[in-house]
Amino acid sequence: YGDTEVHQAFLATLNEGIRFVDTAEIYGGGRSERLLGQFLKETDQPVLVATKFFPLPWRFRKNALPRALKGSLARLGLESVDLYQIHWPTPLMSIDRMMEGLAECIKSGLTRTVGVSNFSQTQMLAAYSSLARHNIPLGSNQVHYSLLNRSVERNGTLARSKELGIRLIAYSPIEMGLLSGKYSVDSPPPGARSRNYTGLLPKIGPLLKLMTEIGQDHGGKLNVQVALNWVICKGALPIPGAKNAEQAQVNAGALGWRLTDEEVARLDETSSKILE
Protein backbone atom coordinates (compact mmCIF):
# COMPACT_ATOMS: atom_id res chain seq x y z
CA TYR A 1 0.00 0.00 0.00
CA GLY A 2 1.13 3.53 -0.67
CA ASP A 3 0.56 7.13 0.35
CA THR A 4 -2.80 7.32 -1.43
CA GLU A 5 -4.23 4.36 0.47
CA VAL A 6 -2.98 5.74 3.77
CA HIS A 7 -4.51 9.13 3.01
CA GLN A 8 -7.83 7.46 2.24
CA ALA A 9 -7.60 5.61 5.57
CA PHE A 10 -7.02 8.94 7.33
CA LEU A 11 -10.00 10.58 5.60
CA ALA A 12 -12.25 7.59 6.28
CA THR A 13 -11.25 7.69 9.95
CA LEU A 14 -12.20 11.37 10.24
CA ASN A 15 -15.42 10.70 8.36
CA GLU A 16 -16.33 8.10 10.99
CA GLY A 17 -15.88 10.70 13.73
CA ILE A 18 -12.55 9.44 15.05
CA ARG A 19 -10.20 12.31 15.88
CA PHE A 20 -7.21 10.74 17.64
CA VAL A 21 -4.11 9.79 15.62
CA ASP A 22 -1.02 8.22 17.20
CA THR A 23 2.38 8.28 15.51
CA ALA A 24 6.08 8.38 16.47
CA GLU A 25 9.31 9.89 15.24
CA ILE A 26 10.78 6.46 14.46
CA TYR A 27 7.84 5.21 12.37
CA GLY A 28 9.26 5.09 8.87
CA GLY A 29 12.22 7.17 10.05
CA GLY A 30 9.98 10.24 10.36
CA ARG A 31 7.91 9.51 7.25
CA SER A 32 4.80 8.76 9.28
CA GLU A 33 4.92 12.21 10.88
CA ARG A 34 5.57 13.90 7.52
CA LEU A 35 2.63 12.09 5.89
CA LEU A 36 0.34 12.98 8.79
CA GLY A 37 1.51 16.58 8.49
CA GLN A 38 0.53 16.62 4.81
CA PHE A 39 -2.88 15.13 5.59
CA LEU A 40 -3.53 17.66 8.36
CA LYS A 41 -2.91 20.53 5.95
CA GLU A 42 -5.62 19.18 3.67
CA THR A 43 -8.40 18.97 6.27
CA ASP A 44 -10.18 21.61 8.31
CA GLN A 45 -11.40 19.06 10.84
CA PRO A 46 -9.84 19.07 14.33
CA VAL A 47 -7.45 16.18 14.96
CA LEU A 48 -5.81 15.18 18.24
CA VAL A 49 -2.20 14.26 17.47
CA ALA A 50 0.01 12.07 19.66
CA THR A 51 3.64 11.29 18.91
CA LYS A 52 6.58 9.76 20.78
CA PHE A 53 10.19 10.35 21.80
CA PHE A 54 12.53 7.39 21.25
CA PRO A 55 15.35 7.27 23.84
CA LEU A 56 18.26 6.57 21.50
CA PRO A 57 21.65 5.96 23.18
CA TRP A 58 22.97 9.50 22.68
CA ARG A 59 19.81 11.11 24.04
CA PHE A 60 20.36 11.03 27.79
CA ARG A 61 19.83 14.67 28.84
CA LYS A 62 16.46 16.19 29.63
CA ASN A 63 16.83 18.80 26.87
CA ALA A 64 16.87 15.94 24.35
CA LEU A 65 13.10 15.68 24.67
CA PRO A 66 12.10 19.25 23.70
CA ARG A 67 14.71 19.15 20.94
CA ALA A 68 13.26 15.89 19.56
CA LEU A 69 9.71 17.20 19.88
CA LYS A 70 10.63 20.30 17.88
CA GLY A 71 11.83 17.95 15.15
CA SER A 72 8.54 16.07 15.26
CA LEU A 73 6.58 19.33 15.14
CA ALA A 74 8.54 20.43 12.07
CA ARG A 75 7.65 17.18 10.31
CA LEU A 76 4.02 17.43 11.40
CA GLY A 77 3.74 21.11 10.51
CA LEU A 78 2.33 21.91 13.96
CA GLU A 79 3.17 24.33 16.74
CA SER A 80 2.27 21.77 19.40
CA VAL A 81 0.87 18.25 19.81
CA ASP A 82 -1.89 17.03 22.10
CA LEU A 83 0.10 14.17 23.64
CA TYR A 84 3.86 13.55 23.77
CA GLN A 85 5.00 10.14 24.99
CA ILE A 86 8.21 8.35 25.95
CA HIS A 87 8.26 5.42 23.52
CA TRP A 88 10.17 2.98 25.76
CA PRO A 89 11.85 3.08 29.16
CA THR A 90 15.64 2.88 29.02
CA PRO A 91 18.45 2.28 31.53
CA LEU A 92 20.36 5.10 29.82
CA MET A 93 18.06 7.78 31.21
CA SER A 94 16.40 7.83 34.61
CA ILE A 95 12.64 8.18 34.81
CA ASP A 96 13.08 11.42 36.76
CA ARG A 97 15.20 12.89 33.97
CA MET A 98 12.71 11.75 31.33
CA MET A 99 9.87 13.37 33.25
CA GLU A 100 11.89 16.58 33.66
CA GLY A 101 12.19 16.60 29.86
CA LEU A 102 8.46 16.05 29.42
CA ALA A 103 7.72 18.79 31.95
CA GLU A 104 9.91 21.15 29.94
CA CYS A 105 7.92 20.26 26.80
CA ILE A 106 4.70 21.25 28.58
CA LYS A 107 6.15 24.44 30.02
CA SER A 108 7.47 25.42 26.59
CA GLY A 109 4.01 24.97 25.07
CA LEU A 110 5.19 22.19 22.74
CA THR A 111 2.61 19.68 23.98
CA ARG A 112 -0.67 19.82 25.86
CA THR A 113 -0.32 16.55 27.77
CA VAL A 114 2.38 13.92 28.32
CA GLY A 115 2.45 10.15 28.62
CA VAL A 116 4.62 7.06 28.55
CA SER A 117 4.62 3.84 26.54
CA ASN A 118 5.62 0.28 27.42
CA PHE A 119 6.12 1.25 31.09
CA SER A 120 5.55 -1.41 33.75
CA GLN A 121 3.34 -0.59 36.71
CA THR A 122 6.41 0.29 38.81
CA GLN A 123 7.84 2.51 36.07
CA MET A 124 4.44 4.12 35.48
CA LEU A 125 4.09 4.94 39.19
CA ALA A 126 7.58 6.43 39.24
CA ALA A 127 6.71 8.59 36.21
CA TYR A 128 3.41 9.63 37.83
CA SER A 129 5.16 10.67 41.05
CA SER A 130 7.97 12.47 39.24
CA LEU A 131 5.57 14.52 37.11
CA ALA A 132 3.45 15.30 40.19
CA ARG A 133 6.43 17.19 41.61
CA HIS A 134 6.06 19.51 38.60
CA ASN A 135 2.26 19.68 39.13
CA ILE A 136 1.78 17.85 35.83
CA PRO A 137 -0.49 14.79 35.47
CA LEU A 138 0.64 11.64 33.67
CA GLY A 139 -1.93 11.43 30.89
CA SER A 140 -1.41 7.93 29.51
CA ASN A 141 0.53 4.69 29.30
CA GLN A 142 0.49 3.06 25.87
CA VAL A 143 0.89 -0.71 26.12
CA HIS A 144 0.30 -3.95 24.23
CA TYR A 145 -3.20 -5.11 25.18
CA SER A 146 -5.67 -7.43 23.49
CA LEU A 147 -7.69 -10.59 24.05
CA LEU A 148 -4.47 -12.47 23.32
CA ASN A 149 -2.18 -10.32 25.48
CA ARG A 150 -3.65 -9.48 28.88
CA SER A 151 -0.50 -9.01 30.93
CA VAL A 152 -1.56 -5.49 31.98
CA GLU A 153 -4.61 -7.00 33.66
CA ARG A 154 -2.62 -9.68 35.45
CA ASN A 155 0.20 -7.46 36.69
CA GLY A 156 -2.14 -4.75 37.95
CA THR A 157 -1.13 -2.00 35.49
CA LEU A 158 -4.66 -1.59 34.13
CA ALA A 159 -6.27 -1.37 37.57
CA ARG A 160 -3.69 1.08 38.89
CA SER A 161 -3.95 3.31 35.81
CA LYS A 162 -7.73 3.53 36.32
CA GLU A 163 -7.21 4.35 39.99
CA LEU A 164 -4.82 7.21 39.16
CA GLY A 165 -6.72 8.56 36.15
CA ILE A 166 -4.02 7.50 33.67
CA ARG A 167 -5.56 6.49 30.34
CA LEU A 168 -4.34 3.10 29.16
CA ILE A 169 -3.85 3.23 25.36
CA ALA A 170 -3.87 -0.25 23.81
CA TYR A 171 -1.70 -0.92 20.78
CA SER A 172 -2.03 -4.13 18.73
CA PRO A 173 -5.64 -4.57 19.98
CA ILE A 174 -6.38 -6.88 17.02
CA GLU A 175 -3.08 -8.73 17.55
CA MET A 176 -1.68 -8.04 14.07
CA GLY A 177 -4.85 -9.36 12.44
CA LEU A 178 -4.91 -12.64 14.38
CA LEU A 179 -8.23 -11.71 16.03
CA SER A 180 -9.84 -10.94 12.66
CA GLY A 181 -10.19 -14.65 11.97
CA LYS A 182 -8.45 -14.47 8.59
CA TYR A 183 -5.44 -16.52 9.71
CA SER A 184 -5.15 -20.18 10.70
CA VAL A 185 -2.54 -22.91 11.08
CA ASP A 186 -2.97 -23.70 7.38
CA SER A 187 -3.00 -20.03 6.41
CA PRO A 188 -0.65 -18.20 8.81
CA PRO A 189 0.13 -14.47 8.68
CA PRO A 190 3.12 -13.44 6.57
CA GLY A 191 6.66 -12.72 7.71
CA ALA A 192 7.69 -12.35 11.32
CA ARG A 193 4.08 -12.48 12.49
CA SER A 194 3.93 -16.16 11.54
CA ARG A 195 6.91 -16.95 13.76
CA ASN A 196 5.63 -14.81 16.62
CA TYR A 197 2.24 -16.50 16.68
CA THR A 198 3.21 -20.12 15.99
CA GLY A 199 2.13 -21.19 19.46
CA LEU A 200 -1.16 -19.25 19.45
CA LEU A 201 -2.57 -20.17 16.04
CA PRO A 202 -3.57 -23.75 16.94
CA LYS A 203 -5.36 -22.55 20.10
CA ILE A 204 -7.45 -19.56 19.03
CA GLY A 205 -10.28 -21.41 17.23
CA PRO A 206 -12.70 -21.45 20.21
CA LEU A 207 -12.12 -17.74 20.87
CA LEU A 208 -12.71 -16.78 17.23
CA LYS A 209 -15.89 -18.89 17.17
CA LEU A 210 -17.20 -17.19 20.31
CA MET A 211 -16.37 -13.74 18.90
CA THR A 212 -18.32 -14.56 15.73
CA GLU A 213 -21.32 -15.76 17.75
CA ILE A 214 -21.29 -12.62 19.91
CA GLY A 215 -20.90 -10.45 16.82
CA GLN A 216 -23.97 -12.04 15.27
CA ASP A 217 -25.95 -11.26 18.43
CA HIS A 218 -25.08 -7.60 17.87
CA GLY A 219 -26.35 -7.40 14.32
CA GLY A 220 -23.45 -9.00 12.48
CA LYS A 221 -20.45 -7.28 14.04
CA LEU A 222 -17.12 -8.56 12.76
CA ASN A 223 -14.50 -10.23 14.96
CA VAL A 224 -12.29 -7.13 14.66
CA GLN A 225 -15.12 -4.99 16.00
CA VAL A 226 -15.78 -7.38 18.89
CA ALA A 227 -12.06 -7.38 19.77
CA LEU A 228 -11.93 -3.57 19.81
CA ASN A 229 -15.17 -3.25 21.76
CA TRP A 230 -13.79 -5.65 24.38
CA VAL A 231 -10.79 -3.34 24.91
CA ILE A 232 -13.14 -0.36 25.25
CA CYS A 233 -15.27 -2.26 27.79
CA LYS A 234 -12.09 -2.86 29.80
CA GLY A 235 -11.61 0.90 30.10
CA ALA A 236 -8.72 1.22 27.63
CA LEU A 237 -8.41 3.18 24.38
CA PRO A 238 -7.61 0.89 21.42
CA ILE A 239 -5.56 2.29 18.55
CA PRO A 240 -5.88 -0.18 15.66
CA GLY A 241 -3.90 0.45 12.52
CA ALA A 242 -5.58 1.09 9.17
CA LYS A 243 -3.74 0.97 5.85
CA ASN A 244 -6.78 1.73 3.67
CA ALA A 245 -10.27 3.21 3.89
CA GLU A 246 -11.98 -0.17 4.24
CA GLN A 247 -9.94 -1.11 7.30
CA ALA A 248 -10.62 2.30 8.86
CA GLN A 249 -14.36 1.83 8.35
CA VAL A 250 -14.26 -1.67 9.83
CA ASN A 251 -12.39 -0.36 12.89
CA ALA A 252 -14.99 2.37 13.38
CA GLY A 253 -17.68 -0.32 13.52
CA ALA A 254 -16.49 -1.06 17.06
CA LEU A 255 -18.22 2.15 18.18
CA GLY A 256 -21.88 2.87 18.88
CA TRP A 257 -22.67 -0.37 20.72
CA ARG A 258 -21.35 -2.27 23.73
CA LEU A 259 -20.73 -5.85 24.78
CA THR A 260 -22.74 -6.99 27.80
CA ASP A 261 -20.96 -7.80 31.06
CA GLU A 262 -21.78 -11.46 30.48
CA GLU A 263 -20.24 -11.39 26.99
CA VAL A 264 -17.08 -9.75 28.33
CA ALA A 265 -16.88 -12.46 31.00
CA ARG A 266 -17.27 -15.23 28.39
CA LEU A 267 -14.55 -13.69 26.23
CA ASP A 268 -12.32 -13.37 29.30
CA GLU A 269 -12.81 -17.01 30.20
CA THR A 270 -12.14 -18.33 26.69
CA SER A 271 -9.15 -16.05 26.28
CA SER A 272 -7.70 -17.13 29.63
CA LYS A 273 -7.74 -20.78 28.57
CA ILE A 274 -5.62 -19.90 25.54
CA LEU A 275 -3.14 -17.87 27.58
CA GLU A 276 -2.68 -20.46 30.36
mmCIF file of C-alpha atoms in Angstrom:
data_model
loop_
_atom_site.group_PDB
_atom_site.id
_atom_site.type_symbol
_atom_site.label_atom_id
_atom_site.label_comp_id
_atom_site.label_asym_id
_atom_site.label_seq_id
_atom_site.Cartn_x
_atom_site.Cartn_y
_atom_site.Cartn_z
ATOM 1 C CA TYR A 1 0.000 0.000 0.000
ATOM 2 C CA GLY A 2 1.125 3.528 -0.666
ATOM 3 C CA ASP A 3 0.558 7.131 0.354
ATOM 4 C CA THR A 4 -2.798 7.323 -1.425
ATOM 5 C CA GLU A 5 -4.230 4.360 0.475
ATOM 6 C CA VAL A 6 -2.978 5.744 3.773
ATOM 7 C CA HIS A 7 -4.506 9.133 3.015
ATOM 8 C CA GLN A 8 -7.825 7.461 2.243
ATOM 9 C CA ALA A 9 -7.603 5.605 5.567
ATOM 10 C CA PHE A 10 -7.023 8.940 7.329
ATOM 11 C CA LEU A 11 -10.000 10.583 5.601
ATOM 12 C CA ALA A 12 -12.253 7.595 6.281
ATOM 13 C CA THR A 13 -11.248 7.689 9.951
ATOM 14 C CA LEU A 14 -12.197 11.371 10.239
ATOM 15 C CA ASN A 15 -15.421 10.703 8.363
ATOM 16 C CA GLU A 16 -16.328 8.099 10.987
ATOM 17 C CA GLY A 17 -15.884 10.703 13.734
ATOM 18 C CA ILE A 18 -12.548 9.440 15.052
ATOM 19 C CA ARG A 19 -10.204 12.309 15.881
ATOM 20 C CA PHE A 20 -7.208 10.744 17.636
ATOM 21 C CA VAL A 21 -4.109 9.791 15.624
ATOM 22 C CA ASP A 22 -1.024 8.222 17.199
ATOM 23 C CA THR A 23 2.383 8.281 15.509
ATOM 24 C CA ALA A 24 6.078 8.385 16.469
ATOM 25 C CA GLU A 25 9.313 9.890 15.244
ATOM 26 C CA ILE A 26 10.777 6.457 14.456
ATOM 27 C CA TYR A 27 7.843 5.214 12.366
ATOM 28 C CA GLY A 28 9.262 5.092 8.866
ATOM 29 C CA GLY A 29 12.219 7.175 10.050
ATOM 30 C CA GLY A 30 9.977 10.243 10.355
ATOM 31 C CA ARG A 31 7.915 9.507 7.254
ATOM 32 C CA SER A 32 4.795 8.759 9.283
ATOM 33 C CA GLU A 33 4.922 12.212 10.875
ATOM 34 C CA ARG A 34 5.565 13.896 7.524
ATOM 35 C CA LEU A 35 2.630 12.094 5.892
ATOM 36 C CA LEU A 36 0.341 12.980 8.787
ATOM 37 C CA GLY A 37 1.508 16.584 8.487
ATOM 38 C CA GLN A 38 0.528 16.620 4.813
ATOM 39 C CA PHE A 39 -2.875 15.126 5.592
ATOM 40 C CA LEU A 40 -3.533 17.656 8.360
ATOM 41 C CA LYS A 41 -2.915 20.528 5.949
ATOM 42 C CA GLU A 42 -5.623 19.183 3.673
ATOM 43 C CA THR A 43 -8.404 18.974 6.266
ATOM 44 C CA ASP A 44 -10.181 21.606 8.306
ATOM 45 C CA GLN A 45 -11.400 19.055 10.841
ATOM 46 C CA PRO A 46 -9.843 19.065 14.326
ATOM 47 C CA VAL A 47 -7.453 16.184 14.957
ATOM 48 C CA LEU A 48 -5.810 15.178 18.236
ATOM 49 C CA VAL A 49 -2.198 14.261 17.472
ATOM 50 C CA ALA A 50 0.014 12.069 19.655
ATOM 51 C CA THR A 51 3.643 11.294 18.912
ATOM 52 C CA LYS A 52 6.576 9.764 20.780
ATOM 53 C CA PHE A 53 10.188 10.347 21.797
ATOM 54 C CA PHE A 54 12.533 7.391 21.251
ATOM 55 C CA PRO A 55 15.354 7.273 23.835
ATOM 56 C CA LEU A 56 18.255 6.568 21.502
ATOM 57 C CA PRO A 57 21.651 5.963 23.176
ATOM 58 C CA TRP A 58 22.972 9.498 22.679
ATOM 59 C CA ARG A 59 19.809 11.112 24.041
ATOM 60 C CA PHE A 60 20.357 11.032 27.785
ATOM 61 C CA ARG A 61 19.832 14.671 28.837
ATOM 62 C CA LYS A 62 16.458 16.189 29.633
ATOM 63 C CA ASN A 63 16.831 18.804 26.868
ATOM 64 C CA ALA A 64 16.875 15.938 24.346
ATOM 65 C CA LEU A 65 13.096 15.677 24.669
ATOM 66 C CA PRO A 66 12.101 19.246 23.704
ATOM 67 C CA ARG A 67 14.710 19.149 20.940
ATOM 68 C CA ALA A 68 13.258 15.892 19.563
ATOM 69 C CA LEU A 69 9.711 17.198 19.884
ATOM 70 C CA LYS A 70 10.625 20.304 17.881
ATOM 71 C CA GLY A 71 11.831 17.951 15.152
ATOM 72 C CA SER A 72 8.538 16.067 15.260
ATOM 73 C CA LEU A 73 6.575 19.330 15.140
ATOM 74 C CA ALA A 74 8.543 20.431 12.070
ATOM 75 C CA ARG A 75 7.653 17.183 10.305
ATOM 76 C CA LEU A 76 4.021 17.435 11.402
ATOM 77 C CA GLY A 77 3.742 21.115 10.506
ATOM 78 C CA LEU A 78 2.328 21.911 13.955
ATOM 79 C CA GLU A 79 3.170 24.329 16.736
ATOM 80 C CA SER A 80 2.266 21.772 19.403
ATOM 81 C CA VAL A 81 0.872 18.255 19.807
ATOM 82 C CA ASP A 82 -1.885 17.031 22.104
ATOM 83 C CA LEU A 83 0.104 14.166 23.636
ATOM 84 C CA TYR A 84 3.859 13.547 23.768
ATOM 85 C CA GLN A 85 5.003 10.137 24.985
ATOM 86 C CA ILE A 86 8.214 8.352 25.951
ATOM 87 C CA HIS A 87 8.265 5.425 23.516
ATOM 88 C CA TRP A 88 10.165 2.979 25.756
ATOM 89 C CA PRO A 89 11.848 3.082 29.164
ATOM 90 C CA THR A 90 15.637 2.882 29.018
ATOM 91 C CA PRO A 91 18.449 2.282 31.530
ATOM 92 C CA LEU A 92 20.360 5.097 29.824
ATOM 93 C CA MET A 93 18.059 7.781 31.212
ATOM 94 C CA SER A 94 16.397 7.827 34.612
ATOM 95 C CA ILE A 95 12.642 8.179 34.810
ATOM 96 C CA ASP A 96 13.084 11.418 36.763
ATOM 97 C CA ARG A 97 15.204 12.885 33.973
ATOM 98 C CA MET A 98 12.712 11.746 31.326
ATOM 99 C CA MET A 99 9.873 13.375 33.254
ATOM 100 C CA GLU A 100 11.887 16.583 33.659
ATOM 101 C CA GLY A 101 12.190 16.598 29.861
ATOM 102 C CA LEU A 102 8.458 16.046 29.421
ATOM 103 C CA ALA A 103 7.724 18.794 31.953
ATOM 104 C CA GLU A 104 9.908 21.150 29.936
ATOM 105 C CA CYS A 105 7.924 20.262 26.801
ATOM 106 C CA ILE A 106 4.698 21.254 28.582
ATOM 107 C CA LYS A 107 6.149 24.442 30.020
ATOM 108 C CA SER A 108 7.473 25.425 26.587
ATOM 109 C CA GLY A 109 4.012 24.966 25.066
ATOM 110 C CA LEU A 110 5.189 22.193 22.738
ATOM 111 C CA THR A 111 2.612 19.676 23.981
ATOM 112 C CA ARG A 112 -0.667 19.815 25.858
ATOM 113 C CA THR A 113 -0.320 16.548 27.774
ATOM 114 C CA VAL A 114 2.377 13.921 28.324
ATOM 115 C CA GLY A 115 2.454 10.155 28.620
ATOM 116 C CA VAL A 116 4.617 7.059 28.551
ATOM 117 C CA SER A 117 4.623 3.839 26.545
ATOM 118 C CA ASN A 118 5.621 0.277 27.424
ATOM 119 C CA PHE A 119 6.116 1.252 31.085
ATOM 120 C CA SER A 120 5.550 -1.409 33.752
ATOM 121 C CA GLN A 121 3.336 -0.588 36.714
ATOM 122 C CA THR A 122 6.412 0.288 38.815
ATOM 123 C CA GLN A 123 7.843 2.510 36.074
ATOM 124 C CA MET A 124 4.438 4.117 35.483
ATOM 125 C CA LEU A 125 4.088 4.943 39.186
ATOM 126 C CA ALA A 126 7.578 6.433 39.239
ATOM 127 C CA ALA A 127 6.709 8.587 36.213
ATOM 128 C CA TYR A 128 3.412 9.628 37.826
ATOM 129 C CA SER A 129 5.160 10.668 41.051
ATOM 130 C CA SER A 130 7.969 12.467 39.240
ATOM 131 C CA LEU A 131 5.566 14.518 37.107
ATOM 132 C CA ALA A 132 3.448 15.299 40.191
ATOM 133 C CA ARG A 133 6.429 17.186 41.606
ATOM 134 C CA HIS A 134 6.057 19.506 38.602
ATOM 135 C CA ASN A 135 2.256 19.680 39.132
ATOM 136 C CA ILE A 136 1.780 17.852 35.834
ATOM 137 C CA PRO A 137 -0.491 14.785 35.473
ATOM 138 C CA LEU A 138 0.641 11.641 33.668
ATOM 139 C CA GLY A 139 -1.925 11.431 30.885
ATOM 140 C CA SER A 140 -1.411 7.934 29.513
ATOM 141 C CA ASN A 141 0.530 4.693 29.298
ATOM 142 C CA GLN A 142 0.495 3.056 25.866
ATOM 143 C CA VAL A 143 0.895 -0.707 26.119
ATOM 144 C CA HIS A 144 0.298 -3.947 24.227
ATOM 145 C CA TYR A 145 -3.203 -5.107 25.178
ATOM 146 C CA SER A 146 -5.669 -7.431 23.486
ATOM 147 C CA LEU A 147 -7.688 -10.595 24.053
ATOM 148 C CA LEU A 148 -4.465 -12.473 23.324
ATOM 149 C CA ASN A 149 -2.185 -10.324 25.485
ATOM 150 C CA ARG A 150 -3.654 -9.479 28.878
ATOM 151 C CA SER A 151 -0.498 -9.008 30.932
ATOM 152 C CA VAL A 152 -1.564 -5.487 31.980
ATOM 153 C CA GLU A 153 -4.614 -7.002 33.658
ATOM 154 C CA ARG A 154 -2.615 -9.681 35.450
ATOM 155 C CA ASN A 155 0.202 -7.458 36.691
ATOM 156 C CA GLY A 156 -2.145 -4.751 37.947
ATOM 157 C CA THR A 157 -1.134 -2.002 35.487
ATOM 158 C CA LEU A 158 -4.663 -1.588 34.129
ATOM 159 C CA ALA A 159 -6.271 -1.369 37.567
ATOM 160 C CA ARG A 160 -3.694 1.078 38.888
ATOM 161 C CA SER A 161 -3.953 3.305 35.810
ATOM 162 C CA LYS A 162 -7.730 3.534 36.324
ATOM 163 C CA GLU A 163 -7.206 4.353 39.987
ATOM 164 C CA LEU A 164 -4.823 7.212 39.162
ATOM 165 C CA GLY A 165 -6.716 8.560 36.150
ATOM 166 C CA ILE A 166 -4.025 7.500 33.670
ATOM 167 C CA ARG A 167 -5.563 6.488 30.342
ATOM 168 C CA LEU A 168 -4.343 3.100 29.155
ATOM 169 C CA ILE A 169 -3.846 3.226 25.365
ATOM 170 C CA ALA A 170 -3.874 -0.247 23.812
ATOM 171 C CA TYR A 171 -1.698 -0.919 20.778
ATOM 172 C CA SER A 172 -2.029 -4.132 18.734
ATOM 173 C CA PRO A 173 -5.635 -4.569 19.976
ATOM 174 C CA ILE A 174 -6.384 -6.884 17.018
ATOM 175 C CA GLU A 175 -3.082 -8.731 17.550
ATOM 176 C CA MET A 176 -1.678 -8.037 14.072
ATOM 177 C CA GLY A 177 -4.849 -9.363 12.441
ATOM 178 C CA LEU A 178 -4.911 -12.636 14.382
ATOM 179 C CA LEU A 179 -8.231 -11.714 16.034
ATOM 180 C CA SER A 180 -9.843 -10.940 12.663
ATOM 181 C CA GLY A 181 -10.192 -14.653 11.966
ATOM 182 C CA LYS A 182 -8.449 -14.471 8.593
ATOM 183 C CA TYR A 183 -5.438 -16.521 9.711
ATOM 184 C CA SER A 184 -5.151 -20.183 10.701
ATOM 185 C CA VAL A 185 -2.536 -22.911 11.076
ATOM 186 C CA ASP A 186 -2.966 -23.701 7.379
ATOM 187 C CA SER A 187 -2.997 -20.031 6.406
ATOM 188 C CA PRO A 188 -0.653 -18.199 8.809
ATOM 189 C CA PRO A 189 0.134 -14.469 8.684
ATOM 190 C CA PRO A 190 3.120 -13.440 6.567
ATOM 191 C CA GLY A 191 6.664 -12.715 7.705
ATOM 192 C CA ALA A 192 7.687 -12.347 11.325
ATOM 193 C CA ARG A 193 4.079 -12.483 12.494
ATOM 194 C CA SER A 194 3.931 -16.156 11.538
ATOM 195 C CA ARG A 195 6.914 -16.953 13.764
ATOM 196 C CA ASN A 196 5.631 -14.810 16.625
ATOM 197 C CA TYR A 197 2.237 -16.504 16.678
ATOM 198 C CA THR A 198 3.213 -20.116 15.986
ATOM 199 C CA GLY A 199 2.133 -21.190 19.462
ATOM 200 C CA LEU A 200 -1.159 -19.250 19.453
ATOM 201 C CA LEU A 201 -2.568 -20.168 16.039
ATOM 202 C CA PRO A 202 -3.573 -23.746 16.944
ATOM 203 C CA LYS A 203 -5.356 -22.548 20.098
ATOM 204 C CA ILE A 204 -7.452 -19.560 19.027
ATOM 205 C CA GLY A 205 -10.282 -21.409 17.231
ATOM 206 C CA PRO A 206 -12.695 -21.447 20.214
ATOM 207 C CA LEU A 207 -12.123 -17.743 20.874
ATOM 208 C CA LEU A 208 -12.713 -16.778 17.234
ATOM 209 C CA LYS A 209 -15.885 -18.888 17.175
ATOM 210 C CA LEU A 210 -17.203 -17.192 20.307
ATOM 211 C CA MET A 211 -16.373 -13.739 18.900
ATOM 212 C CA THR A 212 -18.316 -14.564 15.733
ATOM 213 C CA GLU A 213 -21.321 -15.760 17.751
ATOM 214 C CA ILE A 214 -21.290 -12.625 19.906
ATOM 215 C CA GLY A 215 -20.896 -10.448 16.818
ATOM 216 C CA GLN A 216 -23.969 -12.043 15.267
ATOM 217 C CA ASP A 217 -25.947 -11.264 18.432
ATOM 218 C CA HIS A 218 -25.078 -7.599 17.875
ATOM 219 C CA GLY A 219 -26.348 -7.399 14.318
ATOM 220 C CA GLY A 220 -23.452 -8.995 12.478
ATOM 221 C CA LYS A 221 -20.453 -7.281 14.037
ATOM 222 C CA LEU A 222 -17.118 -8.558 12.760
ATOM 223 C CA ASN A 223 -14.499 -10.230 14.961
ATOM 224 C CA VAL A 224 -12.291 -7.132 14.662
ATOM 225 C CA GLN A 225 -15.124 -4.990 15.999
ATOM 226 C CA VAL A 226 -15.775 -7.382 18.885
ATOM 227 C CA ALA A 227 -12.055 -7.376 19.770
ATOM 228 C CA LEU A 228 -11.928 -3.574 19.812
ATOM 229 C CA ASN A 229 -15.171 -3.248 21.763
ATOM 230 C CA TRP A 230 -13.794 -5.650 24.382
ATOM 231 C CA VAL A 231 -10.792 -3.341 24.905
ATOM 232 C CA ILE A 232 -13.139 -0.358 25.253
ATOM 233 C CA CYS A 233 -15.267 -2.258 27.788
ATOM 234 C CA LYS A 234 -12.086 -2.862 29.795
ATOM 235 C CA GLY A 235 -11.614 0.896 30.095
ATOM 236 C CA ALA A 236 -8.724 1.219 27.634
ATOM 237 C CA LEU A 237 -8.409 3.177 24.382
ATOM 238 C CA PRO A 238 -7.610 0.893 21.421
ATOM 239 C CA ILE A 239 -5.556 2.295 18.547
ATOM 240 C CA PRO A 240 -5.877 -0.180 15.664
ATOM 241 C CA GLY A 241 -3.899 0.454 12.525
ATOM 242 C CA ALA A 242 -5.577 1.095 9.173
ATOM 243 C CA LYS A 243 -3.740 0.968 5.852
ATOM 244 C CA ASN A 244 -6.778 1.734 3.675
ATOM 245 C CA ALA A 245 -10.272 3.208 3.892
ATOM 246 C CA GLU A 246 -11.982 -0.169 4.242
ATOM 247 C CA GLN A 247 -9.941 -1.110 7.305
ATOM 248 C CA ALA A 248 -10.621 2.296 8.861
ATOM 249 C CA GLN A 249 -14.362 1.827 8.354
ATOM 250 C CA VAL A 250 -14.259 -1.670 9.834
ATOM 251 C CA ASN A 251 -12.395 -0.359 12.885
ATOM 252 C CA ALA A 252 -14.994 2.368 13.377
ATOM 253 C CA GLY A 253 -17.684 -0.321 13.516
ATOM 254 C CA ALA A 254 -16.486 -1.057 17.059
ATOM 255 C CA LEU A 255 -18.221 2.151 18.180
ATOM 256 C CA GLY A 256 -21.884 2.867 18.877
ATOM 257 C CA TRP A 257 -22.665 -0.373 20.723
ATOM 258 C CA ARG A 258 -21.354 -2.273 23.733
ATOM 259 C CA LEU A 259 -20.727 -5.853 24.784
ATOM 260 C CA THR A 260 -22.738 -6.986 27.804
ATOM 261 C CA ASP A 261 -20.955 -7.798 31.059
ATOM 262 C CA GLU A 262 -21.784 -11.460 30.477
ATOM 263 C CA GLU A 263 -20.242 -11.387 26.992
ATOM 264 C CA VAL A 264 -17.082 -9.747 28.327
ATOM 265 C CA ALA A 265 -16.876 -12.458 31.000
ATOM 266 C CA ARG A 266 -17.274 -15.228 28.394
ATOM 267 C CA LEU A 267 -14.553 -13.690 26.235
ATOM 268 C CA ASP A 268 -12.322 -13.371 29.301
ATOM 269 C CA GLU A 269 -12.806 -17.014 30.200
ATOM 270 C CA THR A 270 -12.137 -18.327 26.693
ATOM 271 C CA SER A 271 -9.148 -16.048 26.277
ATOM 272 C CA SER A 272 -7.697 -17.130 29.634
ATOM 273 C CA LYS A 273 -7.742 -20.780 28.572
ATOM 274 C CA ILE A 274 -5.618 -19.902 25.539
ATOM 275 C CA LEU A 275 -3.139 -17.871 27.582
ATOM 276 C CA GLU A 276 -2.683 -20.458 30.361
#
